[in-house]
């Protein structure tokens, strides 16, 4: 695996690869890697001649400075895992390579209602920060295929929109959520859970499963309340438990029995905020 830390190095390397006719797959991450990230690398390796992973903890997407401070960094282990997974290139830039001036000049991305619901509502500015870094990264790593996880369902929709806004010739490939044996969605933030919290954390996927099992056409209001109560009873502080149209994430109050749905939730277990989602039908 080749490691690049500067924009200049990686862009000249990729220019040569493009001239050789290489197909490029890109997996952007914030590090503290787990098998969920590695599954994206594996998917990219199947489709592309060259797989690039980036590790960059993007300061502009943290609406809570404490969350940024506590974000886990495990770079040596990450490099080992990527090498073992057969990743070809790692881009590991310092902040000044991505943002020569920080805070960067603000550009406003038109994300429409996506920014006003769920993560957009509870993490103001988060998706603008995500778009800011992805705009920069996708212009440095001009990629044929971009691999992202369904674990961040709304983020995938935002990035799809960004690709359209920027008119990029990149295909977004959304990969399934990898889970631990007890069904907790893998996440870098899981490292911050105490042993006790780690046991409690399974309530999130149990809650989504509860929604899936009890889903019926008609009003979803009672089901949402039941699901929220289930989590609150397990000491979670809930940001949202919602049932949405799987295609556009609009909130569904009454289900016609046909529209594809996804249940999404975000909740704090003490200091750690966990998110998960599950397609329902
Ligand atoms: P992050 O490092 O958390 O920003 O995640 C980098 C990429 O990995 C994003 O596209 C995530 O959606 C994806 N990802 C995170 N957790 C998982 C998981 N459990 N399964 C599959 N993909 C994941």
CSV table of N, CA and C and ligand atoms in Angstrom, one decimal, residues 27-31 33-37 39-40 61 71 147-152 155-156 175-179 185-189, ligand 1:
chain,number,residue,atom,x,y,z
A,27,UNK,N,-12.8,5.1,-1.0
A,27,UNK,CA,-13.5,4.8,0.3
A,27,UNK,C,-13.0,5.9,1.3
A,28,UNK,N,-13.8,7.0,1.5
A,28,UNK,CA,-13.4,8.0,2.4
A,28,UNK,C,-13.8,7.6,3.9
A,29,UNK,N,-12.9,7.8,4.8
A,29,UNK,CA,-13.2,7.5,6.2
A,29,UNK,C,-12.6,8.5,7.2
A,30,UNK,N,-13.0,8.4,8.4
A,30,UNK,CA,-12.4,9.2,9.5
A,30,UNK,C,-11.5,8.4,10.4
A,31,UNK,N,-11.2,7.2,9.9
A,31,UNK,CA,-10.2,6.3,10.7
A,31,UNK,C,-10.9,5.6,11.8
A,33,UNK,N,-10.7,2.5,12.2
A,33,UNK,CA,-11.3,1.5,11.3
A,33,UNK,C,-11.8,0.3,12.0
A,34,UNK,N,-12.9,-0.3,11.4
A,34,UNK,CA,-13.5,-1.6,11.8
A,34,UNK,C,-13.8,-2.3,10.6
A,35,UNK,N,-14.4,-3.5,10.8
A,35,UNK,CA,-14.7,-4.4,9.6
A,35,UNK,C,-15.8,-3.7,8.6
A,36,UNK,N,-16.6,-2.8,9.2
A,36,UNK,CA,-17.5,-2.1,8.3
A,36,UNK,C,-16.8,-1.3,7.2
A,37,UNK,N,-15.7,-0.6,7.6
A,37,UNK,CA,-14.9,0.2,6.7
A,37,UNK,C,-14.2,-0.8,5.7
A,39,UNK,N,-15.2,-3.6,4.7
A,39,UNK,CA,-16.1,-4.2,3.7
A,39,UNK,C,-16.3,-3.3,2.6
A,40,UNK,N,-16.1,-2.0,2.8
A,40,UNK,CA,-16.2,-1.0,1.7
A,40,UNK,C,-14.9,-1.1,0.8
A,61,UNK,N,-17.2,19.1,10.2
A,61,UNK,CA,-18.5,18.4,10.3
A,61,UNK,C,-18.9,18.1,11.7
A,71,UNK,N,-12.9,12.0,19.4
A,71,UNK,CA,-13.0,11.1,18.2
A,71,UNK,C,-11.8,10.2,18.3
A,147,UNK,N,-17.5,4.6,-2.5
A,147,UNK,CA,-18.1,3.6,-1.6
A,147,UNK,C,-18.5,4.2,-0.3
A,148,UNK,N,-19.8,4.1,0.1
A,148,UNK,CA,-20.2,4.6,1.4
A,148,UNK,C,-21.2,3.6,2.0
A,149,UNK,N,-21.3,3.7,3.4
A,149,UNK,CA,-22.1,2.7,4.1
A,149,UNK,C,-23.5,3.2,4.3
A,150,UNK,N,-24.4,2.2,4.2
A,150,UNK,CA,-25.8,2.5,4.5
A,150,UNK,C,-26.1,2.8,6.0
A,151,UNK,N,-25.1,2.5,6.8
A,151,UNK,CA,-25.1,2.8,8.2
A,151,UNK,C,-25.4,4.3,8.4
A,152,UNK,N,-24.9,5.1,7.5
A,152,UNK,CA,-25.1,6.6,7.5
A,152,UNK,C,-26.1,6.9,6.3
A,155,UNK,N,-26.6,10.4,5.2
A,155,UNK,CA,-25.3,10.9,4.6
A,155,UNK,C,-25.2,10.5,3.1
A,156,UNK,N,-25.6,9.2,2.9
A,156,UNK,CA,-25.6,8.7,1.5
A,156,UNK,C,-26.5,9.5,0.6
A,175,UNK,N,-23.1,0.5,0.5
A,175,UNK,CA,-22.8,-0.9,0.9
A,175,UNK,C,-23.6,-1.2,2.3
A,176,UNK,N,-24.0,-2.4,2.5
A,176,UNK,CA,-24.8,-2.8,3.7
A,176,UNK,C,-24.1,-2.5,5.0
A,177,UNK,N,-24.8,-2.3,6.0
A,177,UNK,CA,-24.3,-2.1,7.4
A,177,UNK,C,-23.7,-3.4,7.9
A,178,UNK,N,-22.5,-3.4,8.3
A,178,UNK,CA,-21.9,-4.5,9.0
A,178,UNK,C,-22.2,-4.4,10.5
A,179,UNK,N,-22.6,-5.6,11.1
A,179,UNK,CA,-23.0,-5.6,12.5
A,179,UNK,C,-22.1,-6.5,13.3
A,185,UNK,N,-24.6,-2.1,15.3
A,185,UNK,CA,-24.0,-1.7,14.1
A,185,UNK,C,-22.5,-1.3,14.4
A,186,UNK,N,-21.6,-1.8,13.6
A,186,UNK,CA,-20.2,-1.4,13.9
A,186,UNK,C,-20.0,0.1,13.7
A,187,UNK,N,-19.3,0.7,14.6
A,187,UNK,CA,-19.0,2.2,14.5
A,187,UNK,C,-17.8,2.5,15.3
A,188,UNK,N,-17.1,3.5,14.8
A,188,UNK,CA,-15.8,3.9,15.5
A,188,UNK,C,-16.2,4.4,16.9
A,189,UNK,N,-17.4,4.9,17.0
A,189,UNK,CA,-17.8,5.5,18.3
A,189,UNK,C,-18.0,4.4,19.4
B,1,LIG,P1,-16.7,7.1,9.1
B,1,LIG,O1,-15.3,6.7,9.3
B,1,LIG,O2,-17.5,6.7,10.3
B,1,LIG,O3,-16.9,8.4,8.6
B,1,LIG,O4,-17.2,6.1,8.0
B,1,LIG,C1,-16.6,6.0,6.8
B,1,LIG,C2,-17.5,5.2,5.9
B,1,LIG,O5,-17.7,3.9,6.4
B,1,LIG,C3,-18.9,5.8,5.7
B,1,LIG,O6,-19.3,5.7,4.4
B,1,LIG,C4,-19.8,5.0,6.6
B,1,LIG,O7,-21.1,4.9,6.3
B,1,LIG,C5,-19.1,3.6,6.5
B,1,LIG,N1,-19.5,2.7,7.6
B,1,LIG,C6,-19.4,3.1,8.9
B,1,LIG,N2,-19.8,2.1,9.7
B,1,LIG,C7,-20.2,1.1,8.9
B,1,LIG,C8,-20.8,-0.2,9.1
B,1,LIG,N3,-21.0,-0.7,10.3
B,1,LIG,N4,-21.0,-1.0,8.0
B,1,LIG,C9,-20.7,-0.5,6.7
B,1,LIG,N5,-20.2,0.7,6.5
B,1,LIG,C10,-20.0,1.5,7.5
